[in-house]
């Protein structure tokens, strides 16, 4: 960049200097008051400078012109006469206009580079650069000088003519000189230094000297005549040197043509030799009568294996080694009338190893006076071609088989199909040519299917499987398809070949057999056989993964009465609608089945971690089923309302078989009937009671959330001296009639029912509101840490929730902290790190609660932007009696210190525990030894009032 700046600056300075210097020299020989000389060099220098270096030199031309015209205009009088100042500006502007206009004209009508070789190009160039480009600027210049009083009215035309000629002469002389000096890219200008440059300089100097001499003698000489003479000399010299250059160019072009022609001949010769060597071609010449070979090239031994000497020495070598089956045909060719002709014959020869080689013999017979005088030709090895043709014939027969075949290029565009393809799909070749096979897609396969499809093609090179496609008429049909990727030697895919067959009839037969064997003919639901089959799989999976499922057994109340009163057709319609409603409330992984009559079973997928969870889920599903079936049915314009008795049992609780578990559910169902029908009963009474309690607790929690029946308590966190540094925010539930409920009694229910999300958000908002209230009261508030569940933290907008809560309450983010359990570190660590970094950026403190009880990974721990580790109370409780706990606590404290994390020991309940922890290096503590959780009022009174 610096070099470009220096170069541009140098060109600007050179243009400005030359313009001023030559103009000053011209004014020495110019008569006052206008100082218009017979030659005006700046006209040529300015235009040449712009042509060579661009418009950036125009300001230099303007500046140099101002300096020159200070000779005409008195500097002191300029400020007194705005008219003269305007005239000076106009004159200088006209100089710039002359260079700019000349450049525009030349670039528009002349072809760069400006070599100026032919007379036409020379004449056109200088007409544009001189008379045309200078006319308007000279008119404006003379007018400006007249207005300023420098030129009188009688002198306007003579001075205009003189100035115009001076500009034209300056262009004729000094543009070539500028090109000679500064245009280094063209050889012609370097060659013109002696023939053109030196004569022009001498003529200019002589003309200038004579002008000075006659001016001193007060003689009017060498005005227009001298200018015309100098311009004429410049044009003549340009034409003469251009003629010489045109001759040189013609010679160079002809020389280059001959050189290129020789190169092409040599290249073709090399290519021919290379072609002969690489294409397995035998070049031969034979005696026209005896057919003995007089010349064969080295490729003959490479192809057939016989030494060259044997080809030449044996008189009948060629005939001896022709394949027996081809001799009659070859002999017929040789026995034809001897006319000058080129023969193209294919036959087989036997190699030295006994193999067969196909040869294409292209030879020429030269006949003179009816006698063959010369015989020569080429034998081309076409064995591979013949084999390929044979393979192609076999492939063509195979291509028109009963299976559909579709071939695409590497870009998955169809290029070939067979008749069977048209018969199966309905599309002809013209209709699918160039199309993507996607036009056959049925829409029945998801992205995962096609991802697996292309993965197999890419990795294995083949896909085989069942595919559902669409015919031209819109019908969707199944086919068994095999797709193969065809690759070249570079292992690049060139084509895809799809071979498929229509398996519609086969699928229909299979589906019919399967349906009869495994599905209820009336409702379409799985029958008892399929239910038991799936049940055995569910039990095996549940036991392997230690998970639990449930069976819901339901019976329609008083169905027999409907059947007897309205007939079997109405009863069947009811069963069909029951099956549809049953399927509508279940998950895809659950199995509804009809055992027979009016008995239905629902198998809930075993994906619950404990019995409590699965019992809650089973009750929820049963309630949905009961609600659906209690809605009136419309049966052939007859409205009927029924109820259902439901029994539930859980599995696996032992080694029960599917039949035994079904029996348990059936027993529970009859308990519902005995209890008054339209009821839900669990097989185990204790489980029934627990499910009822959990359901009631969940309902009470929902009510508490709606009515904000929770309150916040605060447990201080102190240093070694008992000084409070912060506090943990704890939730309490004040249940009507039962008092305050501990979180241990309801948090698990809230977690399983998703209520924890609403409760967690309420705690965050309430905490920030409390901080804001205390700040407005002038109370110095320490950092308050809120417990956040893993489920709450996993929400995609959790960070936005924190931002919104802080923004709404307008509190400093540094006063808020969150406490997470170790479980967040083992699920999606990247998401965890990103969220924690975002929270840290806000200024929120992050602590890991109950550290040491989960599945923490040190590799994860060092990646997380944590502030605090809280030692679980289980280790602190037995620190005095269990050496293992003491060692673990000491290890956690040491690790945290090296990771630059603060440590809080939870559950400190006595002085002895406090002393041991202090000796181990712990700096912060929390527990009943210091304070129980306090209400907001008590917390302020005890800890914040003195801050």
JSON list of N, CA and C in Angstrom, two decimals, residues 115-154:
[
{"chain": "A", "resi": 115, "resn": "UNK", "atom": "N", "xyz": [-0.10, 2.48, -29.78]},
{"chain": "A", "resi": 115, "resn": "UNK", "atom": "CA", "xyz": [1.21, 2.27, -30.42]},
{"chain": "A", "resi": 115, "resn": "UNK", "atom": "C", "xyz": [1.46, 3.26, -31.55]},
{"chain": "A", "resi": 116, "resn": "UNK", "atom": "N", "xyz": [0.37, 3.78, -32.19]},
{"chain": "A", "resi": 116, "resn": "UNK", "atom": "CA", "xyz": [0.50, 4.76, -33.27]},
{"chain": "A", "resi": 116, "resn": "UNK", "atom": "C", "xyz": [1.44, 4.25, -34.36]},
{"chain": "A", "resi": 117, "resn": "UNK", "atom": "N", "xyz": [0.95, 3.15, -35.01]},
{"chain": "A", "resi": 117, "resn": "UNK", "atom": "CA", "xyz": [1.77, 2.54, -36.05]},
{"chain": "A", "resi": 117, "resn": "UNK", "atom": "C", "xyz": [1.27, 2.94, -37.44]},
{"chain": "A", "resi": 118, "resn": "UNK", "atom": "N", "xyz": [-0.03, 2.73, -37.72]},
{"chain": "A", "resi": 118, "resn": "UNK", "atom": "CA", "xyz": [-0.55, 3.03, -39.04]},
{"chain": "A", "resi": 118, "resn": "UNK", "atom": "C", "xyz": [-0.84, 4.53, -39.19]},
{"chain": "A", "resi": 119, "resn": "UNK", "atom": "N", "xyz": [-0.87, 5.00, -40.44]},
{"chain": "A", "resi": 119, "resn": "UNK", "atom": "CA", "xyz": [-1.16, 6.41, -40.70]},
{"chain": "A", "resi": 119, "resn": "UNK", "atom": "C", "xyz": [-2.56, 6.76, -40.22]},
{"chain": "A", "resi": 120, "resn": "UNK", "atom": "N", "xyz": [-3.49, 5.83, -40.38]},
{"chain": "A", "resi": 120, "resn": "UNK", "atom": "CA", "xyz": [-4.87, 6.11, -39.95]},
{"chain": "A", "resi": 120, "resn": "UNK", "atom": "C", "xyz": [-4.94, 6.32, -38.44]},
{"chain": "A", "resi": 121, "resn": "UNK", "atom": "N", "xyz": [-4.27, 5.42, -37.68]},
{"chain": "A", "resi": 121, "resn": "UNK", "atom": "CA", "xyz": [-4.32, 5.54, -36.22]},
{"chain": "A", "resi": 121, "resn": "UNK", "atom": "C", "xyz": [-3.62, 6.81, -35.76]},
{"chain": "A", "resi": 122, "resn": "UNK", "atom": "N", "xyz": [-2.50, 7.19, -36.45]},
{"chain": "A", "resi": 122, "resn": "UNK", "atom": "CA", "xyz": [-1.77, 8.41, -36.08]},
{"chain": "A", "resi": 122, "resn": "UNK", "atom": "C", "xyz": [-2.64, 9.63, -36.33]},
{"chain": "A", "resi": 123, "resn": "UNK", "atom": "N", "xyz": [-3.27, 9.66, -37.53]},
{"chain": "A", "resi": 123, "resn": "UNK", "atom": "CA", "xyz": [-4.11, 10.82, -37.88]},
{"chain": "A", "resi": 123, "resn": "UNK", "atom": "C", "xyz": [-5.30, 10.95, -36.93]},
{"chain": "A", "resi": 124, "resn": "UNK", "atom": "N", "xyz": [-5.98, 9.83, -36.66]},
{"chain": "A", "resi": 124, "resn": "UNK", "atom": "CA", "xyz": [-7.14, 9.87, -35.77]},
{"chain": "A", "resi": 124, "resn": "UNK", "atom": "C", "xyz": [-6.74, 10.29, -34.36]},
{"chain": "A", "resi": 125, "resn": "UNK", "atom": "N", "xyz": [-5.62, 9.77, -33.90]},
{"chain": "A", "resi": 125, "resn": "UNK", "atom": "CA", "xyz": [-5.16, 10.09, -32.54]},
{"chain": "A", "resi": 125, "resn": "UNK", "atom": "C", "xyz": [-4.93, 11.59, -32.39]},
{"chain": "A", "resi": 126, "resn": "UNK", "atom": "N", "xyz": [-4.20, 12.19, -33.32]},
{"chain": "A", "resi": 126, "resn": "UNK", "atom": "CA", "xyz": [-3.83, 13.59, -33.15]},
{"chain": "A", "resi": 126, "resn": "UNK", "atom": "C", "xyz": [-4.95, 14.55, -33.53]},
{"chain": "A", "resi": 127, "resn": "UNK", "atom": "N", "xyz": [-5.88, 14.09, -34.39]},
{"chain": "A", "resi": 127, "resn": "UNK", "atom": "CA", "xyz": [-7.07, 14.93, -34.62]},
{"chain": "A", "resi": 127, "resn": "UNK", "atom": "C", "xyz": [-7.88, 15.03, -33.34]},
{"chain": "A", "resi": 128, "resn": "UNK", "atom": "N", "xyz": [-8.03, 13.89, -32.63]},
{"chain": "A", "resi": 128, "resn": "UNK", "atom": "CA", "xyz": [-8.77, 13.90, -31.37]},
{"chain": "A", "resi": 128, "resn": "UNK", "atom": "C", "xyz": [-8.01, 14.63, -30.27]},
{"chain": "A", "resi": 129, "resn": "UNK", "atom": "N", "xyz": [-6.68, 14.39, -30.20]},
{"chain": "A", "resi": 129, "resn": "UNK", "atom": "CA", "xyz": [-5.88, 14.98, -29.13]},
{"chain": "A", "resi": 129, "resn": "UNK", "atom": "C", "xyz": [-5.63, 16.46, -29.36]},
{"chain": "A", "resi": 130, "resn": "UNK", "atom": "N", "xyz": [-5.59, 16.90, -30.64]},
{"chain": "A", "resi": 130, "resn": "UNK", "atom": "CA", "xyz": [-5.28, 18.30, -30.93]},
{"chain": "A", "resi": 130, "resn": "UNK", "atom": "C", "xyz": [-6.49, 19.14, -31.24]},
{"chain": "A", "resi": 131, "resn": "UNK", "atom": "N", "xyz": [-6.87, 19.26, -32.50]},
{"chain": "A", "resi": 131, "resn": "UNK", "atom": "CA", "xyz": [-7.94, 20.18, -32.88]},
{"chain": "A", "resi": 131, "resn": "UNK", "atom": "C", "xyz": [-9.25, 19.97, -32.13]},
{"chain": "A", "resi": 132, "resn": "UNK", "atom": "N", "xyz": [-9.67, 18.70, -31.99]},
{"chain": "A", "resi": 132, "resn": "UNK", "atom": "CA", "xyz": [-10.97, 18.44, -31.38]},
{"chain": "A", "resi": 132, "resn": "UNK", "atom": "C", "xyz": [-10.94, 18.73, -29.88]},
{"chain": "A", "resi": 133, "resn": "UNK", "atom": "N", "xyz": [-9.96, 18.15, -29.19]},
{"chain": "A", "resi": 133, "resn": "UNK", "atom": "CA", "xyz": [-9.91, 18.29, -27.73]},
{"chain": "A", "resi": 133, "resn": "UNK", "atom": "C", "xyz": [-9.58, 19.72, -27.32]},
{"chain": "A", "resi": 134, "resn": "UNK", "atom": "N", "xyz": [-8.81, 20.45, -28.14]},
{"chain": "A", "resi": 134, "resn": "UNK", "atom": "CA", "xyz": [-8.36, 21.78, -27.73]},
{"chain": "A", "resi": 134, "resn": "UNK", "atom": "C", "xyz": [-9.35, 22.88, -28.09]},
{"chain": "A", "resi": 135, "resn": "UNK", "atom": "N", "xyz": [-10.28, 22.62, -28.98]},
{"chain": "A", "resi": 135, "resn": "UNK", "atom": "CA", "xyz": [-11.12, 23.70, -29.51]},
{"chain": "A", "resi": 135, "resn": "UNK", "atom": "C", "xyz": [-11.92, 24.40, -28.40]},
{"chain": "A", "resi": 136, "resn": "UNK", "atom": "N", "xyz": [-12.74, 23.65, -27.70]},
{"chain": "A", "resi": 136, "resn": "UNK", "atom": "CA", "xyz": [-13.60, 24.26, -26.68]},
{"chain": "A", "resi": 136, "resn": "UNK", "atom": "C", "xyz": [-12.77, 24.90, -25.57]},
{"chain": "A", "resi": 137, "resn": "UNK", "atom": "N", "xyz": [-11.74, 24.21, -25.00]},
{"chain": "A", "resi": 137, "resn": "UNK", "atom": "CA", "xyz": [-10.93, 24.87, -23.96]},
{"chain": "A", "resi": 137, "resn": "UNK", "atom": "C", "xyz": [-10.27, 26.16, -24.43]},
{"chain": "A", "resi": 138, "resn": "UNK", "atom": "N", "xyz": [-9.78, 26.21, -25.72]},
{"chain": "A", "resi": 138, "resn": "UNK", "atom": "CA", "xyz": [-9.12, 27.42, -26.22]},
{"chain": "A", "resi": 138, "resn": "UNK", "atom": "C", "xyz": [-10.15, 28.56, -26.33]},
{"chain": "A", "resi": 139, "resn": "UNK", "atom": "N", "xyz": [-11.34, 28.23, -26.82]},
{"chain": "A", "resi": 139, "resn": "UNK", "atom": "CA", "xyz": [-12.39, 29.25, -26.92]},
{"chain": "A", "resi": 139, "resn": "UNK", "atom": "C", "xyz": [-12.66, 29.84, -25.54]},
{"chain": "A", "resi": 140, "resn": "UNK", "atom": "N", "xyz": [-12.80, 28.99, -24.54]},
{"chain": "A", "resi": 140, "resn": "UNK", "atom": "CA", "xyz": [-13.09, 29.45, -23.19]},
{"chain": "A", "resi": 140, "resn": "UNK", "atom": "C", "xyz": [-11.91, 30.24, -22.61]},
{"chain": "A", "resi": 141, "resn": "UNK", "atom": "N", "xyz": [-10.67, 29.80, -22.91]},
{"chain": "A", "resi": 141, "resn": "UNK", "atom": "CA", "xyz": [-9.48, 30.49, -22.39]},
{"chain": "A", "resi": 141, "resn": "UNK", "atom": "C", "xyz": [-9.38, 31.90, -22.97]},
{"chain": "A", "resi": 142, "resn": "UNK", "atom": "N", "xyz": [-9.54, 31.99, -24.31]},
{"chain": "A", "resi": 142, "resn": "UNK", "atom": "CA", "xyz": [-9.44, 33.30, -24.96]},
{"chain": "A", "resi": 142, "resn": "UNK", "atom": "C", "xyz": [-10.54, 34.22, -24.44]},
{"chain": "A", "resi": 143, "resn": "UNK", "atom": "N", "xyz": [-11.73, 33.65, -24.26]},
{"chain": "A", "resi": 143, "resn": "UNK", "atom": "CA", "xyz": [-12.84, 34.46, -23.74]},
{"chain": "A", "resi": 143, "resn": "UNK", "atom": "C", "xyz": [-12.54, 34.96, -22.33]},
{"chain": "A", "resi": 144, "resn": "UNK", "atom": "N", "xyz": [-11.97, 34.11, -21.50]},
{"chain": "A", "resi": 144, "resn": "UNK", "atom": "CA", "xyz": [-11.64, 34.51, -20.13]},
{"chain": "A", "resi": 144, "resn": "UNK", "atom": "C", "xyz": [-10.57, 35.60, -20.13]},
{"chain": "A", "resi": 145, "resn": "UNK", "atom": "N", "xyz": [-9.56, 35.49, -21.01]},
{"chain": "A", "resi": 145, "resn": "UNK", "atom": "CA", "xyz": [-8.51, 36.51, -21.08]},
{"chain": "A", "resi": 145, "resn": "UNK", "atom": "C", "xyz": [-9.07, 37.83, -21.60]},
{"chain": "A", "resi": 146, "resn": "UNK", "atom": "N", "xyz": [-10.02, 37.73, -22.51]},
{"chain": "A", "resi": 146, "resn": "UNK", "atom": "CA", "xyz": [-10.65, 38.94, -23.02]},
{"chain": "A", "resi": 146, "resn": "UNK", "atom": "C", "xyz": [-11.47, 39.63, -21.93]},
{"chain": "A", "resi": 147, "resn": "UNK", "atom": "N", "xyz": [-12.21, 38.86, -21.20]},
{"chain": "A", "resi": 147, "resn": "UNK", "atom": "CA", "xyz": [-13.05, 39.44, -20.14]},
{"chain": "A", "resi": 147, "resn": "UNK", "atom": "C", "xyz": [-12.20, 40.12, -19.09]},
{"chain": "A", "resi": 148, "resn": "UNK", "atom": "N", "xyz": [-11.02, 39.50, -18.81]},
{"chain": "A", "resi": 148, "resn": "UNK", "atom": "CA", "xyz": [-10.16, 40.06, -17.75]},
{"chain": "A", "resi": 148, "resn": "UNK", "atom": "C", "xyz": [-9.36, 41.26, -18.25]},
{"chain": "A", "resi": 149, "resn": "UNK", "atom": "N", "xyz": [-9.45, 41.55, -19.58]},
{"chain": "A", "resi": 149, "resn": "UNK", "atom": "CA", "xyz": [-8.74, 42.70, -20.11]},
{"chain": "A", "resi": 149, "resn": "UNK", "atom": "C", "xyz": [-7.37, 42.39, -20.65]},
{"chain": "A", "resi": 150, "resn": "UNK", "atom": "N", "xyz": [-6.95, 41.14, -20.60]},
{"chain": "A", "resi": 150, "resn": "UNK", "atom": "CA", "xyz": [-5.62, 40.79, -21.12]},
{"chain": "A", "resi": 150, "resn": "UNK", "atom": "C", "xyz": [-5.63, 40.85, -22.64]},
{"chain": "A", "resi": 151, "resn": "UNK", "atom": "N", "xyz": [-6.70, 40.48, -23.29]},
{"chain": "A", "resi": 151, "resn": "UNK", "atom": "CA", "xyz": [-6.79, 40.47, -24.76]},
{"chain": "A", "resi": 151, "resn": "UNK", "atom": "C", "xyz": [-7.85, 41.48, -25.16]},
{"chain": "A", "resi": 152, "resn": "UNK", "atom": "N", "xyz": [-7.49, 42.27, -26.17]},
{"chain": "A", "resi": 152, "resn": "UNK", "atom": "CA", "xyz": [-8.43, 43.24, -26.69]},
{"chain": "A", "resi": 152, "resn": "UNK", "atom": "C", "xyz": [-9.30, 42.61, -27.78]},
{"chain": "A", "resi": 153, "resn": "UNK", "atom": "N", "xyz": [-10.39, 43.23, -28.08]},
{"chain": "A", "resi": 153, "resn": "UNK", "atom": "CA", "xyz": [-11.35, 42.65, -29.03]},
{"chain": "A", "resi": 153, "resn": "UNK", "atom": "C", "xyz": [-10.76, 42.39, -30.41]},
{"chain": "A", "resi": 154, "resn": "UNK", "atom": "N", "xyz": [-9.97, 43.29, -31.00]},
{"chain": "A", "resi": 154, "resn": "UNK", "atom": "CA", "xyz": [-9.42, 43.01, -32.34]},
{"chain": "A", "resi": 154, "resn": "UNK", "atom": "C", "xyz": [-8.49, 41.80, -32.36]}
]
